[in-house]
JSON list of C-alpha atoms in Angstrom, two decimals:
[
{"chain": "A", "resi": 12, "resn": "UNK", "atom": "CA", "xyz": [16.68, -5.51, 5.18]},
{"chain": "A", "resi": 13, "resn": "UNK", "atom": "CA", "xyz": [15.95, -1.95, 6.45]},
{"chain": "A", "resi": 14, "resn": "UNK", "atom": "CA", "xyz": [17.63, -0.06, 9.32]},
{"chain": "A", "resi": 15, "resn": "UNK", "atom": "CA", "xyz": [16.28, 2.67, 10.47]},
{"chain": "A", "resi": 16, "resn": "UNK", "atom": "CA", "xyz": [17.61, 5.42, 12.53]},
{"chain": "A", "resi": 17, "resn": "UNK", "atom": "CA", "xyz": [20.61, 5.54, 10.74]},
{"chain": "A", "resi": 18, "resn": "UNK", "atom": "CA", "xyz": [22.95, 8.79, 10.79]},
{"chain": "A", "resi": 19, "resn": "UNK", "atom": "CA", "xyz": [22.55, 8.53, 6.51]},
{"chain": "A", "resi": 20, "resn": "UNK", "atom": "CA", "xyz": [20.61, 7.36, 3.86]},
{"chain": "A", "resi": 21, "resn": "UNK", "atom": "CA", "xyz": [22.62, 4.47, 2.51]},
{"chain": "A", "resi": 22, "resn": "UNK", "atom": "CA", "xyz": [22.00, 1.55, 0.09]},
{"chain": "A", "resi": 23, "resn": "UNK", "atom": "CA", "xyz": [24.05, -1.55, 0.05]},
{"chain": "A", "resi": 24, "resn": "UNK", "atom": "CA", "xyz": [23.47, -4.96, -2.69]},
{"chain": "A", "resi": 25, "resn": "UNK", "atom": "CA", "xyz": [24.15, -7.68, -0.42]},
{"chain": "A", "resi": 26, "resn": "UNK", "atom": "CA", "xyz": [23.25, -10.39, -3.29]},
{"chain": "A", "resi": 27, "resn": "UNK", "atom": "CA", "xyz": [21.18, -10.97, -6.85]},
{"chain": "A", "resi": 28, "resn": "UNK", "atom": "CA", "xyz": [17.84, -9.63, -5.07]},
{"chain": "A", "resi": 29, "resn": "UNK", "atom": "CA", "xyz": [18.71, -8.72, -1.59]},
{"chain": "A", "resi": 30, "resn": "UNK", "atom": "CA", "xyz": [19.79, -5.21, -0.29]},
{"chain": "A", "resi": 31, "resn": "UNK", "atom": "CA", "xyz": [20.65, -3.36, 2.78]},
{"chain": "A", "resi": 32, "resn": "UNK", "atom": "CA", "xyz": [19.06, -0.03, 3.21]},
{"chain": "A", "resi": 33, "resn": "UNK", "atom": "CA", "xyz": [19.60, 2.35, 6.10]},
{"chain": "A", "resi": 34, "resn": "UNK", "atom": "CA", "xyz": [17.29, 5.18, 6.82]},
{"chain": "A", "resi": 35, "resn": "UNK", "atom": "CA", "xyz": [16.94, 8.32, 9.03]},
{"chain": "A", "resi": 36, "resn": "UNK", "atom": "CA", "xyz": [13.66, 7.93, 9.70]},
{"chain": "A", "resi": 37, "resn": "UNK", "atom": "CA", "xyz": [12.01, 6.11, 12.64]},
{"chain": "A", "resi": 38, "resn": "UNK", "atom": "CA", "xyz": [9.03, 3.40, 11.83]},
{"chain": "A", "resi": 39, "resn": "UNK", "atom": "CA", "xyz": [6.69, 6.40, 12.44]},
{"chain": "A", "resi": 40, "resn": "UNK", "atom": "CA", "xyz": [3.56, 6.58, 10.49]},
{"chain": "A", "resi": 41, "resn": "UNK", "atom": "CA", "xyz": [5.26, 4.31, 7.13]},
{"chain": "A", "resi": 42, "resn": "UNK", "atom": "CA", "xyz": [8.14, 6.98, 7.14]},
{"chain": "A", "resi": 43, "resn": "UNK", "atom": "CA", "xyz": [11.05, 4.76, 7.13]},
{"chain": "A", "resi": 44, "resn": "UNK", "atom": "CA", "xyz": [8.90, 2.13, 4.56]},
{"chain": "A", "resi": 45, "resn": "UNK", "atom": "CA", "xyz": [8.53, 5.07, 2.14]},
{"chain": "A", "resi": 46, "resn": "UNK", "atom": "CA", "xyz": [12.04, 6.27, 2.64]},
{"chain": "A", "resi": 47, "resn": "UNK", "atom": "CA", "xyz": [13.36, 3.02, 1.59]},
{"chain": "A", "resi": 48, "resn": "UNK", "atom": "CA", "xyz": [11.56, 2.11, -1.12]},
{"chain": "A", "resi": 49, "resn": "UNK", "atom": "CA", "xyz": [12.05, 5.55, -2.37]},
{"chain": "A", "resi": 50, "resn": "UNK", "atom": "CA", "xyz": [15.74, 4.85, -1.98]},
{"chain": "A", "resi": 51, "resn": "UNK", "atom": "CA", "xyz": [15.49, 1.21, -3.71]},
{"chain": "A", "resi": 52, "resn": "UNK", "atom": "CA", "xyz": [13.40, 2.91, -7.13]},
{"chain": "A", "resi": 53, "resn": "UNK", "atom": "CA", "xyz": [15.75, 5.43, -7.01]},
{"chain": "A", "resi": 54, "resn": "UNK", "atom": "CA", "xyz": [18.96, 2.98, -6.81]},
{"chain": "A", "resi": 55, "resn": "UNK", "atom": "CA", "xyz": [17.12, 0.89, -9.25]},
{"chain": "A", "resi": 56, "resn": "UNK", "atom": "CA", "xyz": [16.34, 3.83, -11.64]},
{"chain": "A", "resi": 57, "resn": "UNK", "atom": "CA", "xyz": [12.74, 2.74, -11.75]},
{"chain": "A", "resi": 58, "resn": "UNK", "atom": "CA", "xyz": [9.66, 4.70, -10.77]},
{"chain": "A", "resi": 59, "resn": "UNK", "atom": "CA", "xyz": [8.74, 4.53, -7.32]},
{"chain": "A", "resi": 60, "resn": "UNK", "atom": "CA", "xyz": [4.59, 4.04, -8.24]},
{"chain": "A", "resi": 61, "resn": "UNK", "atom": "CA", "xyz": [6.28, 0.79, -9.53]},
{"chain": "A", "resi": 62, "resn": "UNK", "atom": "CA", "xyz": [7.66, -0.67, -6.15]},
{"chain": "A", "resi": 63, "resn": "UNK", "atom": "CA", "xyz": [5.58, -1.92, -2.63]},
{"chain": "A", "resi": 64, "resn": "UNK", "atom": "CA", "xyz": [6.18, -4.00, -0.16]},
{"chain": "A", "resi": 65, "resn": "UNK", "atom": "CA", "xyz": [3.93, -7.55, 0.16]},
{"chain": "A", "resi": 66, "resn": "UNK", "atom": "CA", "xyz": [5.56, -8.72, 3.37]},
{"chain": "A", "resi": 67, "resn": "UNK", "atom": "CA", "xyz": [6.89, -7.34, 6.48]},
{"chain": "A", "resi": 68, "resn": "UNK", "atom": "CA", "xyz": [5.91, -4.07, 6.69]},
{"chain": "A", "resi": 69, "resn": "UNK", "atom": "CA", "xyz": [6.22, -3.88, 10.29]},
{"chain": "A", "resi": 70, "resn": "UNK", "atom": "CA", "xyz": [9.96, -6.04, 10.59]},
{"chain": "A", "resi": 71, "resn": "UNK", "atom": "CA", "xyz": [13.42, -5.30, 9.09]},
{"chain": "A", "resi": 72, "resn": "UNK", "atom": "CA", "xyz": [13.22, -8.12, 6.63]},
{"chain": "A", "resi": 73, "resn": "UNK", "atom": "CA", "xyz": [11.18, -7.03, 4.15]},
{"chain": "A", "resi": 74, "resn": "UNK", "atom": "CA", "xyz": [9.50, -8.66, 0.56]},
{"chain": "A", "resi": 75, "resn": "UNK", "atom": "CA", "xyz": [8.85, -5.95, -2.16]},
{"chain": "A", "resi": 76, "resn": "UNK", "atom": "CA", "xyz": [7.42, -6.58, -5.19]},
{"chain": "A", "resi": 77, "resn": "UNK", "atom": "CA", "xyz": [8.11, -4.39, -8.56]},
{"chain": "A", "resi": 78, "resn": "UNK", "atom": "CA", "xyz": [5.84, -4.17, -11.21]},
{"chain": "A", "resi": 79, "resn": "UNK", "atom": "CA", "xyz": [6.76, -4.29, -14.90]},
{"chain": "A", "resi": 80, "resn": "UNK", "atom": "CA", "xyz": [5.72, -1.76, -16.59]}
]
């Protein structure tokens, strides 16, 4: 799930394979998507090239996908 317009940039593991991620950014122009998935590589101490999102790219609930390397 991603919340934008949030006072900080916060992540949060709510389960195995879910998280809560709160942005600054609006949903202007893919920021917030790129925020958060820059936030989720960088929580998961992959390489952001290796993450994208396959579903929901325009709702809070959102499917990403990351590839092995």
């Amino acid at each position: 799930e991603v919340d934008t317009g949030a006072r900080a940039d916060s992540i949060k593991r709510l389960g195995a394979d879910r998280f809560q991620v709160k942005v600054k950014e609006l949903p202007v122009r893919n920021l917030a998507n790129k925020k958060a998935l820059s936030l989720l590589a960088e929580h998961l101490e992959i390489d952001p090239k290796r993450i994208r999102i396959i579903n929901g790219h325009f709702h809070p609930h959102k499917l990403v996908h990351i590839r092995q390397r």
